[in-house]
Short mmCIF file of C-alpha atoms in Angstrom, two decimals:
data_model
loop_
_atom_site.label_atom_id
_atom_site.label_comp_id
_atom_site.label_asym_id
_atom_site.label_seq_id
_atom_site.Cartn_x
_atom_site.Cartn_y
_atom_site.Cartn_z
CA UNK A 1 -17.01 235.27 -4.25
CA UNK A 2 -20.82 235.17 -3.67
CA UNK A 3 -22.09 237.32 -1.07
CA UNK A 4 -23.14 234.29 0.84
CA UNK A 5 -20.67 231.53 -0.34
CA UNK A 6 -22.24 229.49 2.93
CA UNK A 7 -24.82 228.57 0.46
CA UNK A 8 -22.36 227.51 -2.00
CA UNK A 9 -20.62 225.15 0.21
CA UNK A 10 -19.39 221.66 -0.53
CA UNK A 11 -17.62 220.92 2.37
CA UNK A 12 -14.88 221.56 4.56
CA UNK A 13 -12.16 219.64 6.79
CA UNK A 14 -9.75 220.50 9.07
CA UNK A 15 -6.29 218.56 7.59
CA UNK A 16 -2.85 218.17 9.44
CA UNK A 17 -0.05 220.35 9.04
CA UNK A 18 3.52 220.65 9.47
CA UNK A 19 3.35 224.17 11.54
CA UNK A 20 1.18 225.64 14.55
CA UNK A 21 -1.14 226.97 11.80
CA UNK A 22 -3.97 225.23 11.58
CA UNK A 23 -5.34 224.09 7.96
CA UNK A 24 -8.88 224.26 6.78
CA UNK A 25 -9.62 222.75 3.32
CA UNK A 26 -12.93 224.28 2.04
CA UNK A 27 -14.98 223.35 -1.41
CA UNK A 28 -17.78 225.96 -3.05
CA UNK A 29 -19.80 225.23 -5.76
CA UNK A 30 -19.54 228.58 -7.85
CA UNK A 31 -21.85 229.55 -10.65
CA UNK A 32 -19.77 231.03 -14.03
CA UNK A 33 -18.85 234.01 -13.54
CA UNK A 34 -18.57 233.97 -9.41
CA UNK A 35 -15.19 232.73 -9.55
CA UNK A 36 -12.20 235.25 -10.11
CA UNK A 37 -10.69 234.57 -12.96
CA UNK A 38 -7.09 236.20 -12.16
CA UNK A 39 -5.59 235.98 -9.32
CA UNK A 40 -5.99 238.91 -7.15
CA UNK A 41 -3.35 240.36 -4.90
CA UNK A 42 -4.21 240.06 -1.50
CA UNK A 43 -2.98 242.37 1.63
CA UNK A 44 -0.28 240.50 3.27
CA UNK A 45 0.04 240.84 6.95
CA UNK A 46 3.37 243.17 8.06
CA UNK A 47 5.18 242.98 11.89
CA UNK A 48 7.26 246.11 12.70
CA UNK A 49 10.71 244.67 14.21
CA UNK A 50 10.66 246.94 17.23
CA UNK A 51 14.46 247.11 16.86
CA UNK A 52 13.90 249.58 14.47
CA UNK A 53 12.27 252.26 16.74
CA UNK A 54 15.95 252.40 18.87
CA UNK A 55 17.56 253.72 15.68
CA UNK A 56 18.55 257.43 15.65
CA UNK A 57 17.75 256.90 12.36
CA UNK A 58 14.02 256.07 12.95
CA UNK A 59 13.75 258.92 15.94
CA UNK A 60 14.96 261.87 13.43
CA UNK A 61 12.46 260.56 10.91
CA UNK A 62 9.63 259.73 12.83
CA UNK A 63 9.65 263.49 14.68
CA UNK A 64 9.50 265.28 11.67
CA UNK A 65 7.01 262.98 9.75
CA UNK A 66 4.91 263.28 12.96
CA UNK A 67 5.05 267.27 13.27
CA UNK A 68 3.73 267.02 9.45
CA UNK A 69 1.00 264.66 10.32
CA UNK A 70 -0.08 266.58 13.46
CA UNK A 71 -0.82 269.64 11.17
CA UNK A 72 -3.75 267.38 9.14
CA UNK A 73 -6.00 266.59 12.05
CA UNK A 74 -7.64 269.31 11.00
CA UNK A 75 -8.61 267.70 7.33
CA UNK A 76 -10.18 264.85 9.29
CA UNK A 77 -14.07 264.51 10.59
CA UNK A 78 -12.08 263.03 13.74
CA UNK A 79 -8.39 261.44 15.23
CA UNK A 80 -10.01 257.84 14.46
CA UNK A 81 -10.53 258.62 10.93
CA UNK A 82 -7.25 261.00 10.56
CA UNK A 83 -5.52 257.86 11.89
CA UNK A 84 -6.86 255.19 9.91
CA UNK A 85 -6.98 257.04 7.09
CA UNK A 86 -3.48 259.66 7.26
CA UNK A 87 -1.74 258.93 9.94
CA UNK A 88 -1.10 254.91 10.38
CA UNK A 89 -0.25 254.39 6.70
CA UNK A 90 1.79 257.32 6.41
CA UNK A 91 4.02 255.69 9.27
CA UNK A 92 4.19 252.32 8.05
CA UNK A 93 5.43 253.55 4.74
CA UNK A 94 8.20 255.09 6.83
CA UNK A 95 9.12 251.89 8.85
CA UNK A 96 8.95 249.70 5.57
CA UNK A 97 10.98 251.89 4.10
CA UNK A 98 13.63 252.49 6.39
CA UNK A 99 13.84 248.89 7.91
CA UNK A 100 14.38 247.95 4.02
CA UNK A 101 17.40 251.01 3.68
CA UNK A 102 18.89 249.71 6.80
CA UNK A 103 18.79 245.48 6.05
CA UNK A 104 20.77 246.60 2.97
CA UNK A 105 23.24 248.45 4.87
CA UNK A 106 23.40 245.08 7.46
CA UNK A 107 23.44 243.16 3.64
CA UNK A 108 26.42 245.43 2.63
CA UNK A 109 28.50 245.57 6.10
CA UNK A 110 28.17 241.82 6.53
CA UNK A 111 29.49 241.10 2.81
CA UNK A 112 32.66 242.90 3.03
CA UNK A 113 32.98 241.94 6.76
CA UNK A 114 35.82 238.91 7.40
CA UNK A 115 34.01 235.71 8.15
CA UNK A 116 33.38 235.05 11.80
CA UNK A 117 35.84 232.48 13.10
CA UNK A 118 34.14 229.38 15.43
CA UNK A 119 35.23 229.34 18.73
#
């Protein structure tokens, strides 16, 4: 997009929708070569299920990947930047990864479980 795509603008509406999102419909005018011609992947937004940090599973991991990080402060101008940068991704690698490992043991365990009988 342009730096300033408020110049470029067509219009924009606020339209109805079917969830607690609200919807906003905008139109730029964009010169050749301003628009992206493939689509690009964007960052998707990720929750931690707080479940997850209960897990002896998630404590055994978390100590020992936090020992490790500790020990690079050092490499860092400062915390903010060790955290950003080290620190925060590092961990949610670890709870992406392990909250995957453990829905396919839930998967697994609930497919060779009986079916649950209504009462």
């Amino acid at each position: 997009l342009p730096p300033h795509p408020v110049q470029h603008l067509i219009s924009a509406q606020h339209k109805p929708a079917h969830t607690d999102h609200c919807k906003v419909e905008v139109e730029l005018e964009l010169s050749p070569g301003q628009a992206r011609t493939q689509r690009q992947k964007r960052k998707s937004f990720w929750k931690l299920n707080t479940t997850l940090l209960d897990t002896p599973e998630f404590k055994t991991k978390f100590q020992a990947l936090y020992q490790d990080l500790v020990s690079l402060i050092g490499n860092y101008q400062d915390h903010a930047k060790w955290w950003e940068v080290c620190a925060k991704p590092t961990i949610v690698d670890l709870c992406k990864g392990l909250s995957s490992e453990l829905a396919k043991v839930r998967k697994a365990t609930d497919y060779f479980s009986p079916p649950k009988k209504d009462n």
